[in-house]
Amino acid sequence: MAAPSERRREMAKKVSRRQSSLASMSTTRLLSANQNDFKQSCTHGAFHKNFAGYMTIQTGFFGTWKTCFFTLQGIELSVADHEGMAASRSDTIAFVAASRGKPTFLEFHMKSKKVWKTRCISPDVANAWFSAVEDCMARLSYGVDRYLKSCAKRQTPTILSAWLSQLDSKGKVIGRYFYVLRHLTFSMAPNIDIVPEVYDVVTGVSAAVHDGAMEVRFETQPPMVLRFDAIELLRVWHMVVRTCMNEPSRAAFA
């Protein structure tokens, strides 16, 4: 028969698990009005955190409201007419602010000095977007050099994830998908909350003829040209891929 102290520890674990489960249920219920309004990547341990979902944004000379698909990669915010379609514009967030007296409204102040005014389906979704930006802002001091050193020291997988636009030979966007690089294993998914499927193993990358894009070469699949929403994201991917190729010992951590 278990000692009283052991029974108390086991009971504490059960309560903790139950509380964790209830918190998860509460979050799911909180955002159940439309599961497409805010999603966080199911890929953990990547250098950039990724979020996506729908918000209504004020556009045009008359400030017409239009529902669009947003992606947040680090502090890079992009907007497209719908998921899977090319991003129509991207910018780097300087800070995000909530509109006073309007709990569903957000203002994204960009480093370009522009302000994106958006409206969410509920205050809870607005708070989720606000918290995501604040979280990414807090990680700005954690650069890619530090990330690579941490992965090597702790022997953890080197992971990148991003929304990238696949281009054809003429530079036209074929589609925009969520890609994950785990060491040199390349995977892709139609959205960030779906487990990516393995595509192939990367054997090399090089600059593409199209601005903001790179060509990725694989073991068995034909090369792929991918365009990034921001030059900084492109730089990070080049750096990490070449580091993994030059340090094959990292494959053991994946």
PDB file of C-alpha atoms in Angstrom, residues 151-254:
ATOM      1  CA  CYS A 151      20.695  24.127 -30.348  1.00  0.00           C
ATOM      2  CA  ALA A 152      24.283  22.857 -30.549  1.00  0.00           C
ATOM      3  CA  LYS A 153      24.878  23.195 -26.800  1.00  0.00           C
ATOM      4  CA  ARG A 154      21.591  21.593 -25.756  1.00  0.00           C
ATOM      5  CA  GLN A 155      21.652  19.093 -28.656  1.00  0.00           C
ATOM      6  CA  THR A 156      18.169  20.056 -29.797  1.00  0.00           C
ATOM      7  CA  PRO A 157      16.871  20.111 -33.393  1.00  0.00           C
ATOM      8  CA  THR A 158      17.535  23.163 -35.548  1.00  0.00           C
ATOM      9  CA  ILE A 159      14.080  24.146 -36.834  1.00  0.00           C
ATOM     10  CA  LEU A 160      12.774  26.892 -39.093  1.00  0.00           C
ATOM     11  CA  SER A 161       9.161  27.498 -40.056  1.00  0.00           C
ATOM     12  CA  ALA A 162       7.603  30.109 -42.311  1.00  0.00           C
ATOM     13  CA  TRP A 163       4.872  30.986 -44.770  1.00  0.00           C
ATOM     14  CA  LEU A 164       6.558  30.999 -48.196  1.00  0.00           C
ATOM     15  CA  SER A 165       5.248  31.612 -51.702  1.00  0.00           C
ATOM     16  CA  GLN A 166       6.224  29.043 -54.330  1.00  0.00           C
ATOM     17  CA  LEU A 167       7.040  30.631 -57.693  1.00  0.00           C
ATOM     18  CA  ASP A 168       6.986  29.231 -61.215  1.00  0.00           C
ATOM     19  CA  SER A 169       9.725  29.890 -63.796  1.00  0.00           C
ATOM     20  CA  LYS A 170       8.177  33.272 -64.638  1.00  0.00           C
ATOM     21  CA  GLY A 171       8.014  34.411 -61.032  1.00  0.00           C
ATOM     22  CA  LYS A 172       4.268  33.924 -60.675  1.00  0.00           C
ATOM     23  CA  VAL A 173       2.992  32.651 -57.334  1.00  0.00           C
ATOM     24  CA  ILE A 174       1.752  29.050 -57.560  1.00  0.00           C
ATOM     25  CA  GLY A 175       0.638  28.942 -53.934  1.00  0.00           C
ATOM     26  CA  ARG A 176       1.573  30.019 -50.430  1.00  0.00           C
ATOM     27  CA  TYR A 177       2.101  27.284 -47.874  1.00  0.00           C
ATOM     28  CA  PHE A 178       3.560  26.739 -44.436  1.00  0.00           C
ATOM     29  CA  TYR A 179       7.021  25.183 -44.653  1.00  0.00           C
ATOM     30  CA  VAL A 180       9.101  23.590 -41.905  1.00  0.00           C
ATOM     31  CA  LEU A 181      12.813  22.815 -42.045  1.00  0.00           C
ATOM     32  CA  ARG A 182      13.963  20.354 -39.376  1.00  0.00           C
ATOM     33  CA  HIS A 183      17.743  20.212 -39.814  1.00  0.00           C
ATOM     34  CA  LEU A 184      17.686  19.548 -43.595  1.00  0.00           C
ATOM     35  CA  THR A 185      14.360  17.699 -43.773  1.00  0.00           C
ATOM     36  CA  PHE A 186      11.844  19.868 -45.630  1.00  0.00           C
ATOM     37  CA  SER A 187       8.110  19.575 -44.879  1.00  0.00           C
ATOM     38  CA  MET A 188       5.021  21.519 -45.869  1.00  0.00           C
ATOM     39  CA  ALA A 189       1.378  22.019 -44.838  1.00  0.00           C
ATOM     40  CA  PRO A 190      -1.594  24.121 -46.027  1.00  0.00           C
ATOM     41  CA  ASN A 191      -1.874  25.834 -42.621  1.00  0.00           C
ATOM     42  CA  ILE A 192       0.075  26.176 -39.388  1.00  0.00           C
ATOM     43  CA  ASP A 193      -2.206  24.023 -37.233  1.00  0.00           C
ATOM     44  CA  ILE A 194      -1.801  21.012 -39.533  1.00  0.00           C
ATOM     45  CA  VAL A 195       1.114  18.608 -39.064  1.00  0.00           C
ATOM     46  CA  PRO A 196       3.464  19.171 -42.041  1.00  0.00           C
ATOM     47  CA  GLU A 197       4.165  16.281 -44.401  1.00  0.00           C
ATOM     48  CA  VAL A 198       7.768  15.485 -45.297  1.00  0.00           C
ATOM     49  CA  TYR A 199       8.615  16.608 -48.827  1.00  0.00           C
ATOM     50  CA  ASP A 200      12.323  15.816 -49.238  1.00  0.00           C
ATOM     51  CA  VAL A 201      15.831  16.476 -47.903  1.00  0.00           C
ATOM     52  CA  VAL A 202      17.536  19.746 -48.810  1.00  0.00           C
ATOM     53  CA  THR A 203      20.901  19.426 -50.561  1.00  0.00           C
ATOM     54  CA  GLY A 204      21.565  23.101 -51.249  1.00  0.00           C
ATOM     55  CA  VAL A 205      20.192  26.639 -51.550  1.00  0.00           C
ATOM     56  CA  SER A 206      21.123  29.594 -53.717  1.00  0.00           C
ATOM     57  CA  ALA A 207      19.839  33.047 -54.584  1.00  0.00           C
ATOM     58  CA  ALA A 208      17.000  33.061 -57.105  1.00  0.00           C
ATOM     59  CA  VAL A 209      16.614  35.483 -60.001  1.00  0.00           C
ATOM     60  CA  HIS A 210      13.431  36.861 -58.409  1.00  0.00           C
ATOM     61  CA  ASP A 211      13.670  39.436 -55.611  1.00  0.00           C
ATOM     62  CA  GLY A 212      13.286  38.105 -52.083  1.00  0.00           C
ATOM     63  CA  ALA A 213      13.442  34.471 -53.219  1.00  0.00           C
ATOM     64  CA  MET A 214      15.803  31.524 -53.005  1.00  0.00           C
ATOM     65  CA  GLU A 215      16.129  28.285 -54.933  1.00  0.00           C
ATOM     66  CA  VAL A 216      16.038  25.111 -52.859  1.00  0.00           C
ATOM     67  CA  ARG A 217      17.530  21.873 -54.203  1.00  0.00           C
ATOM     68  CA  PHE A 218      16.542  18.409 -53.004  1.00  0.00           C
ATOM     69  CA  GLU A 219      17.754  14.814 -53.053  1.00  0.00           C
ATOM     70  CA  THR A 220      14.959  13.471 -55.277  1.00  0.00           C
ATOM     71  CA  GLN A 221      12.463  16.270 -55.985  1.00  0.00           C
ATOM     72  CA  PRO A 222      13.010  19.033 -58.576  1.00  0.00           C
ATOM     73  CA  PRO A 223      14.278  22.432 -57.333  1.00  0.00           C
ATOM     74  CA  MET A 224      11.776  24.828 -55.815  1.00  0.00           C
ATOM     75  CA  VAL A 225      11.852  28.635 -55.870  1.00  0.00           C
ATOM     76  CA  LEU A 226      10.413  30.183 -52.712  1.00  0.00           C
ATOM     77  CA  ARG A 227       9.764  33.851 -52.000  1.00  0.00           C
ATOM     78  CA  PHE A 228       9.878  35.285 -48.492  1.00  0.00           C
ATOM     79  CA  ASP A 229       7.688  37.998 -47.004  1.00  0.00           C
ATOM     80  CA  ALA A 230      10.766  39.854 -45.710  1.00  0.00           C
ATOM     81  CA  ILE A 231      14.465  40.004 -46.562  1.00  0.00           C
ATOM     82  CA  GLU A 232      15.363  39.296 -42.935  1.00  0.00           C
ATOM     83  CA  LEU A 233      13.491  35.983 -43.084  1.00  0.00           C
ATOM     84  CA  LEU A 234      15.367  35.113 -46.285  1.00  0.00           C
ATOM     85  CA  ARG A 235      18.704  35.885 -44.608  1.00  0.00           C
ATOM     86  CA  VAL A 236      17.881  33.666 -41.632  1.00  0.00           C
ATOM     87  CA  TRP A 237      16.940  30.707 -43.837  1.00  0.00           C
ATOM     88  CA  HIS A 238      20.124  31.007 -45.903  1.00  0.00           C
ATOM     89  CA  MET A 239      22.204  31.130 -42.735  1.00  0.00           C
ATOM     90  CA  VAL A 240      20.532  28.192 -41.009  1.00  0.00           C
ATOM     91  CA  VAL A 241      20.552  25.916 -44.083  1.00  0.00           C
ATOM     92  CA  ARG A 242      24.243  26.540 -44.696  1.00  0.00           C
ATOM     93  CA  THR A 243      25.034  26.008 -41.011  1.00  0.00           C
ATOM     94  CA  CYS A 244      23.247  22.645 -41.051  1.00  0.00           C
ATOM     95  CA  MET A 245      25.060  21.619 -44.235  1.00  0.00           C
ATOM     96  CA  ASN A 246      28.438  22.590 -42.781  1.00  0.00           C
ATOM     97  CA  GLU A 247      27.725  20.914 -39.441  1.00  0.00           C
ATOM     98  CA  PRO A 248      26.277  17.451 -40.238  1.00  0.00           C
ATOM     99  CA  SER A 249      26.548  16.493 -36.543  1.00  0.00           C
ATOM    100  CA  ARG A 250      23.369  18.514 -35.981  1.00  0.00           C
ATOM    101  CA  ALA A 251      21.439  15.786 -37.827  1.00  0.00           C
ATOM    102  CA  ALA A 252      21.776  13.567 -34.759  1.00  0.00           C
ATOM    103  CA  PHE A 253      19.714  16.067 -32.744  1.00  0.00           C
ATOM    104  CA  ALA A 254      16.807  15.970 -35.218  1.00  0.00           C
TER     105      ALA A 254
END
